[in-house]
XYZ file of C-alpha atoms in Angstrom:
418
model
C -6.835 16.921 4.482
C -4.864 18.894 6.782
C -3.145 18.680 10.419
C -2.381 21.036 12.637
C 1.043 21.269 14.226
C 0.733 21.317 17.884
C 2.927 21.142 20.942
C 2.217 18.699 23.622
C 2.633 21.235 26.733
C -0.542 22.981 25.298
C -2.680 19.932 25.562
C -5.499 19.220 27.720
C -4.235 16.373 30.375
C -6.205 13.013 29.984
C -7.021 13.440 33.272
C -9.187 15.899 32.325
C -12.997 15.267 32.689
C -13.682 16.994 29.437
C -11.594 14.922 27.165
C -14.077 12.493 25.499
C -14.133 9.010 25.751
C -10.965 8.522 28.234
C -10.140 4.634 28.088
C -8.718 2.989 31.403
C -5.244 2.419 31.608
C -6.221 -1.104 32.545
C -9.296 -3.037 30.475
C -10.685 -6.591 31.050
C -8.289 -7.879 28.278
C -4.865 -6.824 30.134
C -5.646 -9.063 33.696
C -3.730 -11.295 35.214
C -3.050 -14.044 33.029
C -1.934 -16.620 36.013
C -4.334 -19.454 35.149
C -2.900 -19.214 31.086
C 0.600 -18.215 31.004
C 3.127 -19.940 33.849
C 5.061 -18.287 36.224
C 8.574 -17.218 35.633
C 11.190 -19.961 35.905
C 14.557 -20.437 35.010
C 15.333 -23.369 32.544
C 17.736 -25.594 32.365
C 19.980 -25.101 29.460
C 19.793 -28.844 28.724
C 15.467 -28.376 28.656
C 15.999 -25.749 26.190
C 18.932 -27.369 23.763
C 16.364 -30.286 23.932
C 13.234 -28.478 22.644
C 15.116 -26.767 19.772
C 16.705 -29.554 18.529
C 20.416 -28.224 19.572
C 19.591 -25.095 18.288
C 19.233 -26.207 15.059
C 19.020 -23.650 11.884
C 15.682 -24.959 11.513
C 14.139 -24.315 14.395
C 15.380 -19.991 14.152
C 12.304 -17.814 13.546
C 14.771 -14.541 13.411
C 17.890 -13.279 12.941
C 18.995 -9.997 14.486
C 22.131 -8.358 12.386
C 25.320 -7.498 13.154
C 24.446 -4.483 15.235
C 22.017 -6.972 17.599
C 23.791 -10.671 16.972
C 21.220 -12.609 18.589
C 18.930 -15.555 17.025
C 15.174 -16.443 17.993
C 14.138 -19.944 18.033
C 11.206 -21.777 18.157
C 10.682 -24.513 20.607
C 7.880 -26.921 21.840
C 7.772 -27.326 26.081
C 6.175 -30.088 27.943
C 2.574 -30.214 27.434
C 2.909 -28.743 23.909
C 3.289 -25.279 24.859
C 5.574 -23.111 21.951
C 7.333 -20.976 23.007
C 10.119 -18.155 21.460
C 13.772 -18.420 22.787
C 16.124 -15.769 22.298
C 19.605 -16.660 21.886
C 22.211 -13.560 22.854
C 25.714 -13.817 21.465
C 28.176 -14.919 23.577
C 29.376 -12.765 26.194
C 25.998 -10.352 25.406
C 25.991 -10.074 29.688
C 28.976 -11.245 31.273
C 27.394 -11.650 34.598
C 24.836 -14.127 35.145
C 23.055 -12.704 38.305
C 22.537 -9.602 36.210
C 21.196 -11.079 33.413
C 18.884 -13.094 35.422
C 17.977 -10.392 37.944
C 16.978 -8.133 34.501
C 15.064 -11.136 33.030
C 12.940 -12.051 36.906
C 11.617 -8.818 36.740
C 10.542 -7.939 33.308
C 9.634 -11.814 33.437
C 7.132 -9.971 36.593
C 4.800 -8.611 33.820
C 1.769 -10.199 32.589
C -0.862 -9.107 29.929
C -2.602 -9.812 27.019
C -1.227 -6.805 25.416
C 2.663 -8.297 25.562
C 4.257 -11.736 24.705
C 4.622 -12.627 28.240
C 8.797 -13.801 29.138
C 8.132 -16.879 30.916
C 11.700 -17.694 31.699
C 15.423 -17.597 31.162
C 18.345 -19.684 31.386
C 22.193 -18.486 32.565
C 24.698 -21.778 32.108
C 28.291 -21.005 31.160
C 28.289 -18.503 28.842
C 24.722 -18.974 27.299
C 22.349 -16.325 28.148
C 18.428 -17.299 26.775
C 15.085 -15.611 27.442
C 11.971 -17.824 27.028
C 8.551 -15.971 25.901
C 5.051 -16.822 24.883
C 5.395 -17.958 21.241
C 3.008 -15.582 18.523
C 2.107 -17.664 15.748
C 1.213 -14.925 13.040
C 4.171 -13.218 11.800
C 5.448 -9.495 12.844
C 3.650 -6.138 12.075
C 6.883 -5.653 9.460
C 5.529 -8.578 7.989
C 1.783 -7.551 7.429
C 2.910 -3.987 6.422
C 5.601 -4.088 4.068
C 5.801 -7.656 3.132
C 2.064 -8.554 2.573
C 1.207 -11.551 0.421
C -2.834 -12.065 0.167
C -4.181 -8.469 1.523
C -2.281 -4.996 2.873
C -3.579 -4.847 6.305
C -6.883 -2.600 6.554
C -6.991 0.334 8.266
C -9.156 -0.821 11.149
C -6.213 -3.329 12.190
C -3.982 -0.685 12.018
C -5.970 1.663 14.619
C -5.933 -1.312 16.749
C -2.405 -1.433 16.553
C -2.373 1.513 17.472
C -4.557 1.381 20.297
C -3.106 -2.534 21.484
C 0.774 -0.755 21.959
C -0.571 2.356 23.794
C -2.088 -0.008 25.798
C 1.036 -2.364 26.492
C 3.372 0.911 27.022
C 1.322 2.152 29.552
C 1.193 -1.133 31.139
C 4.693 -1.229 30.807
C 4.721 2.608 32.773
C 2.333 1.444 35.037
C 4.632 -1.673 36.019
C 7.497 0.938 36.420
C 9.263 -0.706 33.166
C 9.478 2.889 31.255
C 12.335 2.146 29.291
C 11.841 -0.011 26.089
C 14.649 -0.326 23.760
C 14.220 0.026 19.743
C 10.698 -0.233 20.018
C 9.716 -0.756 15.557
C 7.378 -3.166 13.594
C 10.080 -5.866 14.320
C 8.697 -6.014 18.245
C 4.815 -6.173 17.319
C 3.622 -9.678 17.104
C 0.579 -11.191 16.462
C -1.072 -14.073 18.517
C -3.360 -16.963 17.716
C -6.521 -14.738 17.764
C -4.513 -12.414 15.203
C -4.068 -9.325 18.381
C -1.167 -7.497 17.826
C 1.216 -7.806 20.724
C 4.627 -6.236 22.063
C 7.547 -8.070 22.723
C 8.792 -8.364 26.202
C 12.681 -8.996 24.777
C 12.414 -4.993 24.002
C 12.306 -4.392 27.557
C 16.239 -5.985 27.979
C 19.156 -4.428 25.817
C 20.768 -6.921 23.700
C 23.733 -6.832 25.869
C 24.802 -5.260 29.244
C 26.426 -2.346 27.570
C 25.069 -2.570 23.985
C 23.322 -0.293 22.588
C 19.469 0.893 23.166
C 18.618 0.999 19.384
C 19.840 -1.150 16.383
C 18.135 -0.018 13.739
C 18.724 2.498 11.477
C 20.054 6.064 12.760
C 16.975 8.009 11.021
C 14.890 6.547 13.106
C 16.215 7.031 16.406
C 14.952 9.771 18.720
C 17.472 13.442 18.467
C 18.192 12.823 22.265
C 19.752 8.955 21.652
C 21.802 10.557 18.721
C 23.008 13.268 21.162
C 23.601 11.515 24.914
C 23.698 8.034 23.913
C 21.048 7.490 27.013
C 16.908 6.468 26.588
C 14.687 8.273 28.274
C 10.635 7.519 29.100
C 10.211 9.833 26.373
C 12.245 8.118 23.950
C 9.779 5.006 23.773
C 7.103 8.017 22.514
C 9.383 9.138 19.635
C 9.325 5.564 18.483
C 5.819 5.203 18.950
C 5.279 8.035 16.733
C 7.469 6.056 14.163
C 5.394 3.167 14.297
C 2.157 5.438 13.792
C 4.119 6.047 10.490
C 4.695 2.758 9.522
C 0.429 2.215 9.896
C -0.053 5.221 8.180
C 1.804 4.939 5.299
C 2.721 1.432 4.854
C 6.605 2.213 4.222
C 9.475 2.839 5.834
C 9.544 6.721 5.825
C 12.164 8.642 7.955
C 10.798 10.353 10.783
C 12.411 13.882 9.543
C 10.840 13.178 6.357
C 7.433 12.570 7.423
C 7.394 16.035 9.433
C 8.394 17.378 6.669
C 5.081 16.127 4.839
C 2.819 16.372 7.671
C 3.913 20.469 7.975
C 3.541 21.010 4.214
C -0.243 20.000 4.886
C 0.474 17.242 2.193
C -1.140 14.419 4.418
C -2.574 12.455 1.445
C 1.075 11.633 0.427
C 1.872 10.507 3.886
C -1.349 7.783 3.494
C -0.883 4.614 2.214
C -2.810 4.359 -1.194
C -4.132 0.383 -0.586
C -6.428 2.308 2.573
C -8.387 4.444 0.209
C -12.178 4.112 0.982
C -11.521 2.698 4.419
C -11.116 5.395 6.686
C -12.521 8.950 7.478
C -10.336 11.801 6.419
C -10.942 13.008 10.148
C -9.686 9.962 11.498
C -6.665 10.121 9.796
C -5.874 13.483 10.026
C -6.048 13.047 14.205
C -3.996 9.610 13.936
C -1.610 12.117 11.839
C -1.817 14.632 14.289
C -0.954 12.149 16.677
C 2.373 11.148 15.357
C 3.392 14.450 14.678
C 3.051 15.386 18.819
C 5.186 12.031 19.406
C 8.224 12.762 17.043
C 8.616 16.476 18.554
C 12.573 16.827 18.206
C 12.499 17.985 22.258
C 11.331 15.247 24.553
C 9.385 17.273 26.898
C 6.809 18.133 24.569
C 6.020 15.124 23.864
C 2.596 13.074 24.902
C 2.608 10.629 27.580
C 1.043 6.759 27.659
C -2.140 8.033 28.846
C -2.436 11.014 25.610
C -1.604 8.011 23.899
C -4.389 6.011 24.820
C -7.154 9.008 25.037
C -6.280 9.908 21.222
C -6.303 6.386 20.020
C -8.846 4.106 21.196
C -12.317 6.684 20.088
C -10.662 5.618 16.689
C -11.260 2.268 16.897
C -14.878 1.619 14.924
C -15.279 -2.422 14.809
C -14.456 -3.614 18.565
C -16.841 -6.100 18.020
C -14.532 -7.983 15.284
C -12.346 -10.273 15.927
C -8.472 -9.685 14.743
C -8.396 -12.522 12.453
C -11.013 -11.739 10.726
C -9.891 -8.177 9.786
C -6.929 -9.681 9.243
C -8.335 -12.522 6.654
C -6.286 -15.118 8.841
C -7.074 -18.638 9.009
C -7.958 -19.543 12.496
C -7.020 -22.735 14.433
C -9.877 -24.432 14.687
C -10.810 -26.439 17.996
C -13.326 -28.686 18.391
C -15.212 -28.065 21.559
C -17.090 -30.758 23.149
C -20.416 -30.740 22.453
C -23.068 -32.895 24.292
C -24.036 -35.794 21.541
C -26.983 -38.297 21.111
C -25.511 -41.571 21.377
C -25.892 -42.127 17.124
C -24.341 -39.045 16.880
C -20.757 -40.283 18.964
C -21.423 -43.155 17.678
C -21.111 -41.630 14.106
C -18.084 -38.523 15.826
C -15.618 -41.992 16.821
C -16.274 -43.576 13.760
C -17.599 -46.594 15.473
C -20.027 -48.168 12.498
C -20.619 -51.277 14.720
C -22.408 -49.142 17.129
C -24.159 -47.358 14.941
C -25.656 -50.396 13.291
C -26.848 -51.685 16.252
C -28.595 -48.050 17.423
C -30.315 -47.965 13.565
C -31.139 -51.764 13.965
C -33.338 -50.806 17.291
C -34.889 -48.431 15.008
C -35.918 -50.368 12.981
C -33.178 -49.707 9.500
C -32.314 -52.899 7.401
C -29.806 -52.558 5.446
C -30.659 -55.290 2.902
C -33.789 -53.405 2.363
C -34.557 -50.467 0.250
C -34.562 -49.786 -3.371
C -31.012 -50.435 -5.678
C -30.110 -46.675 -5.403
C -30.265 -46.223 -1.904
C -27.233 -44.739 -0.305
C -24.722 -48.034 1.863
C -24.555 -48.422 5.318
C -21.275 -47.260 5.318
C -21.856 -43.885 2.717
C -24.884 -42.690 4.958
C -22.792 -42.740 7.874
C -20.163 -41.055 6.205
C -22.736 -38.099 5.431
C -24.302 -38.367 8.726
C -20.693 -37.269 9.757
C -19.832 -34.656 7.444
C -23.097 -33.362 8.565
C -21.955 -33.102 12.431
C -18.649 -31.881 11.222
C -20.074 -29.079 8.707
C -23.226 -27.781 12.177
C -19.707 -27.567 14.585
C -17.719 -25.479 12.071
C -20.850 -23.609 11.970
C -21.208 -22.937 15.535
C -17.245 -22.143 15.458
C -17.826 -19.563 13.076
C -20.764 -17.992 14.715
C -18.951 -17.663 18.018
C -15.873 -15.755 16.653
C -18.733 -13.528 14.871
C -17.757 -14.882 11.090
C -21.177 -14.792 10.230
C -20.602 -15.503 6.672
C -18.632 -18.673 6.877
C -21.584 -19.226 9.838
C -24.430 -18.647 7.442
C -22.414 -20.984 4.727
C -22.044 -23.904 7.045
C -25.532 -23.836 8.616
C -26.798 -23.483 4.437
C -24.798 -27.099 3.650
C -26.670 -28.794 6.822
C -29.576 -27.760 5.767
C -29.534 -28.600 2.443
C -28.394 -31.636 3.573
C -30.864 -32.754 5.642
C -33.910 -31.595 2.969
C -32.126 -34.107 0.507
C -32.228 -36.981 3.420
C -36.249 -35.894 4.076
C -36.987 -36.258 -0.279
């Protein structure tokens, strides 16, 4: 499997009517969220001490190190919303009204393609950002720290596709600058959708530094000026195509050096084998290759990005969590019921007595083995309980655990009939 090594000023622009398949910069998932995520506020720094407990060690969710000194939390708002609060070190921004002024207008964004900042706080010399809180762990996590299952390839082409998606939001929204984008800043929400982090859109401190992670990985023009450029955020883009395609941390210099020596297979990671087309890879290859070009001008832009990414995604149609293999939060969602059956949903075995009684069921009568009052209830329950996780499953598509459930109420219900 082989790639060809390209320059980006030779490409065709996405704008071009020819190039297959062109996505929109903007889809139905990435509208305004207004009605689900609230407005930008600042907090109180009492509020916030208050829903972390003081900040105590066992509410942190992250640790940045000593090049980035700054702690994430985990706290629960009024009306049980969680949410992610990032602690900078003391004296991280000196001035309040810049720190706040930064935070209002990245806090301006909204889409389903970033963990929406939803506020801030500036007392003393505490500086906090507030954001949505993602409940299922970092891309770092799923790729080089997997427990049950590496994650499959199709979840990493969404990756893909989900980022491209939030930079050129991001580009869209005139916020072109995101600093040390890596698998630290993806997060994954509820539904198991890989998400970017809105704190990468603020340095970690008024005149820190763009990138704390390790020198290999930063783009040649950081390393040289000190400065980030649009084109910066590309170069790391390309690193995280790296990450997905391999499943290690390879250096970007390194992986050039693969991808020109036509050795692609040692670039993939060896858990994907079977799951992906050799063509596929070789253009989501190709793809990283344009984005770590050592001179920023010939590299792609958000929209390349998007054009080259989202014809790779096969299995739209599947939710994340269940590529994923994540357990999903189940809800209960009412459901109109006969009056025996909430009767039998709020336990209430008084009022389902007296339904059965107008019925015509005795319970003195019957034969010795006949199932109690209290046990057929108890089954009539497990019944309702076993048809909704049914119709759970079949709405989020997991037509196995769909087929499984709908097989126990059936079954069920013959042994009631014998």
């Amino acid at each position: 499997m082989g790639c060809l090594h390209s320059k980006t000023a030779k490409l065709p622009s996405p704008d071009d009517p020819s190039v297959p398949n062109k996505p929109e910069s903007v889809n139905e998932d990435q509208v305004d969220q207004e009605n689900q995520v609230p407005g930008f506020k600042e907090f109180d720094l009492s509020e916030l001490k208050k829903v972390t407990n003081g900040f105590s060690p066992s509410c942190i969710v992250s640790e940045g190190g000593e090049k980035a000194p700054n702690v994430v939390y985990r706290g629960k708002l009024e009306g049980n919303r969680l949410v992610a609060i990032k602690r900078f070190s003391r004296q991280s921004w000196p001035d309040a009204q810049q720190f706040v002024a930064e935070a209002t207008g990245v806090g301006k964004l909204r889409s389903n393609r970033l963990v929406n900042l939803i506020g801030c706080c500036a007392e003393g010399d505490e500086r906090l950002l507030v954001a949505e809180y993602m409940p299922n762990d970092t891309l770092s996590k799923h790729l080089f720290h997997w427990e049950k299952q590496p994650l499959p390839w199709e979840m990493r082409v969404r990756v893909a596709d989900f980022i491209a998606q939030a930079l050129d939001h991001c580009n869209i929204e005139n916020r072109k600058i995101y600093h040390d984008l890596n698998a630290y800043r993806i997060l994954f929400d509820e539904e198991g959708d890989p998400r970017l982090s809105t704190f990468g859109l603020m340095k970690n401190s008024r005149d820190g530094k763009s990138y704390s992670t390790n020198l290999a990985y930063t783009p040649p023009e950081f390393l040289r000026t000190g400065r980030v450029i649009p084109e910066s955020v590309i170069y790391s883009y390309g690193t995280i195509l790296i990450d997905l395609l391999s499943g290690k941390h390879i250096p970007p210099s390194h992986a050039i050096d693969i991808i020109r020596g036509k050795n692609v297979l040692l670039l993939m990671d060896s858990s994907l084998e079977g799951q992906y087309e050799n063509e596929d890879a070789t253009k989501l290859v190709d793809l990283a290759s344009k984005c770590l070009q050592s001179e920023a001008k010939d590299r792609p832009d958000t929209k390349f990005l998007l054009s080259s990414v989202a014809p790779l995604q096969k299995q739209k149609e599947v939710a994340s969590h269940v590529l994923m293999g994540l357990p999903k939060n189940t809800v209960i969602l009412p459901t109109l019921l006969s009056p025996l059956g909430k009767a039998c949903s709020q336990n209430d075995h008084a009022a389902v007595h007296e339904i059965l009684l107008k019925t015509g069921y005795r319970d003195e009568e019957g034969a010795e083995n006949e199932l109690s009052f209290q046990e057929w209830t108890q089954q009539v329950q497990e019944m309702l309980n076993t048809k909704k996780f049914g119709d759970i499953a079949f709405r989020d598509k997991d037509f196995k655990n769909a087929i499984e459930c709908y097989s126990k109420v059936i079954i069920k219900q013959n042994k009631n009939n014998d």
